[in-house]
Amino acid sequence: MAEHHDTTPAELGAPMDYKEHESTYNLFLTLSKWGAISCLALVIAMAFGFFAGGFFSAIVLFIVICLAAWFLL
């Protein structure tokens, strides 16, 4: 295997923009949270629409679950 004899510090590149990293990570967490909530709400609404109600009641339940998550989280 080839040996690596680089003695220069690793921080010689462009300076890191940690504020931008943190905002990107917070955006990722927010989108992940709301993606999971919307998928769960969709599955619950589909099951409700299939077993108990119909198409329109499932849509209403989906909206209610999303609004409840908005106010609770």
PDB file of C-alpha atoms in Angstrom:
ATOM      1  CA  MET A   1       0.000   0.000   0.000  1.00  0.00           C
ATOM      2  CA  ALA A   2       1.165   3.505  -0.679  1.00  0.00           C
ATOM      3  CA  GLU A   3       2.101   5.517   2.348  1.00  0.00           C
ATOM      4  CA  HIS A   4       0.716   8.972   2.889  1.00  0.00           C
ATOM      5  CA  HIS A   5       3.334  11.447   4.145  1.00  0.00           C
ATOM      6  CA  ASP A   6       1.316  14.646   4.112  1.00  0.00           C
ATOM      7  CA  THR A   7       2.460  16.836   6.994  1.00  0.00           C
ATOM      8  CA  THR A   8       0.253  19.857   6.255  1.00  0.00           C
ATOM      9  CA  PRO A   9      -2.679  20.589   8.579  1.00  0.00           C
ATOM     10  CA  ALA A  10      -6.107  19.508   7.429  1.00  0.00           C
ATOM     11  CA  GLU A  11      -7.601  22.982   7.931  1.00  0.00           C
ATOM     12  CA  LEU A  12      -5.855  24.604   4.971  1.00  0.00           C
ATOM     13  CA  GLY A  13      -8.972  24.591   2.798  1.00  0.00           C
ATOM     14  CA  ALA A  14     -11.779  27.110   2.913  1.00  0.00           C
ATOM     15  CA  PRO A  15     -12.984  28.056   6.390  1.00  0.00           C
ATOM     16  CA  MET A  16     -16.031  26.134   7.568  1.00  0.00           C
ATOM     17  CA  ASP A  17     -19.320  27.968   7.745  1.00  0.00           C
ATOM     18  CA  TYR A  18     -20.661  26.358  10.913  1.00  0.00           C
ATOM     19  CA  LYS A  19     -23.759  28.573  11.003  1.00  0.00           C
ATOM     20  CA  GLU A  20     -24.755  27.282   7.568  1.00  0.00           C
ATOM     21  CA  HIS A  21     -24.044  23.682   8.647  1.00  0.00           C
ATOM     22  CA  GLU A  22     -26.288  24.091  11.677  1.00  0.00           C
ATOM     23  CA  SER A  23     -29.102  25.666   9.666  1.00  0.00           C
ATOM     24  CA  THR A  24     -28.905  22.861   7.096  1.00  0.00           C
ATOM     25  CA  TYR A  25     -29.005  20.250   9.859  1.00  0.00           C
ATOM     26  CA  ASN A  26     -31.989  21.965  11.496  1.00  0.00           C
ATOM     27  CA  LEU A  27     -33.775  22.021   8.134  1.00  0.00           C
ATOM     28  CA  PHE A  28     -33.045  18.307   7.709  1.00  0.00           C
ATOM     29  CA  LEU A  29     -34.452  17.546  11.173  1.00  0.00           C
ATOM     30  CA  THR A  30     -37.568  19.628  10.516  1.00  0.00           C
ATOM     31  CA  LEU A  31     -38.228  17.989   7.152  1.00  0.00           C
ATOM     32  CA  SER A  32     -37.639  14.526   8.633  1.00  0.00           C
ATOM     33  CA  LYS A  33     -40.032  15.216  11.500  1.00  0.00           C
ATOM     34  CA  TRP A  34     -42.813  16.527   9.260  1.00  0.00           C
ATOM     35  CA  GLY A  35     -42.229  13.786   6.693  1.00  0.00           C
ATOM     36  CA  ALA A  36     -42.661  11.122   9.366  1.00  0.00           C
ATOM     37  CA  ILE A  37     -45.734  12.865  10.795  1.00  0.00           C
ATOM     38  CA  SER A  38     -47.366  13.190   7.379  1.00  0.00           C
ATOM     39  CA  CYS A  39     -46.665   9.535   6.516  1.00  0.00           C
ATOM     40  CA  LEU A  40     -48.127   8.390   9.818  1.00  0.00           C
ATOM     41  CA  ALA A  41     -51.150  10.650   9.378  1.00  0.00           C
ATOM     42  CA  LEU A  42     -51.647   9.325   5.857  1.00  0.00           C
ATOM     43  CA  VAL A  43     -51.553   5.684   6.996  1.00  0.00           C
ATOM     44  CA  ILE A  44     -54.015   6.387   9.820  1.00  0.00           C
ATOM     45  CA  ALA A  45     -56.344   8.304   7.491  1.00  0.00           C
ATOM     46  CA  MET A  46     -56.202   5.566   4.863  1.00  0.00           C
ATOM     47  CA  ALA A  47     -57.054   2.903   7.443  1.00  0.00           C
ATOM     48  CA  PHE A  48     -59.889   5.038   8.793  1.00  0.00           C
ATOM     49  CA  GLY A  49     -61.205   5.670   5.289  1.00  0.00           C
ATOM     50  CA  PHE A  50     -61.095   1.979   4.459  1.00  0.00           C
ATOM     51  CA  PHE A  51     -62.618   0.569   7.636  1.00  0.00           C
ATOM     52  CA  ALA A  52     -64.922   3.256   8.995  1.00  0.00           C
ATOM     53  CA  GLY A  53     -65.524   6.197   6.705  1.00  0.00           C
ATOM     54  CA  GLY A  54     -64.949   7.135   3.156  1.00  0.00           C
ATOM     55  CA  PHE A  55     -62.665   9.281   1.054  1.00  0.00           C
ATOM     56  CA  PHE A  56     -63.766  12.646   2.388  1.00  0.00           C
ATOM     57  CA  SER A  57     -63.725  11.604   6.028  1.00  0.00           C
ATOM     58  CA  ALA A  58     -60.205  10.260   5.534  1.00  0.00           C
ATOM     59  CA  ILE A  59     -59.096  13.606   4.088  1.00  0.00           C
ATOM     60  CA  VAL A  60     -60.646  15.434   7.034  1.00  0.00           C
ATOM     61  CA  LEU A  61     -58.914  13.102   9.490  1.00  0.00           C
ATOM     62  CA  PHE A  62     -55.574  13.608   7.701  1.00  0.00           C
ATOM     63  CA  ILE A  63     -55.953  17.381   7.983  1.00  0.00           C
ATOM     64  CA  VAL A  64     -56.991  17.136  11.636  1.00  0.00           C
ATOM     65  CA  ILE A  65     -53.970  14.976  12.507  1.00  0.00           C
ATOM     66  CA  CYS A  66     -51.593  17.339  10.700  1.00  0.00           C
ATOM     67  CA  LEU A  67     -53.102  20.380  12.425  1.00  0.00           C
ATOM     68  CA  ALA A  68     -52.931  18.660  15.816  1.00  0.00           C
ATOM     69  CA  ALA A  69     -49.261  17.866  15.226  1.00  0.00           C
ATOM     70  CA  TRP A  70     -48.656  21.483  14.169  1.00  0.00           C
ATOM     71  CA  PHE A  71     -50.121  22.839  17.403  1.00  0.00           C
ATOM     72  CA  LEU A  72     -48.627  20.174  19.691  1.00  0.00           C
ATOM     73  CA  LEU A  73     -45.122  20.180  18.241  1.00  0.00           C
TER      74      LEU A  73
END
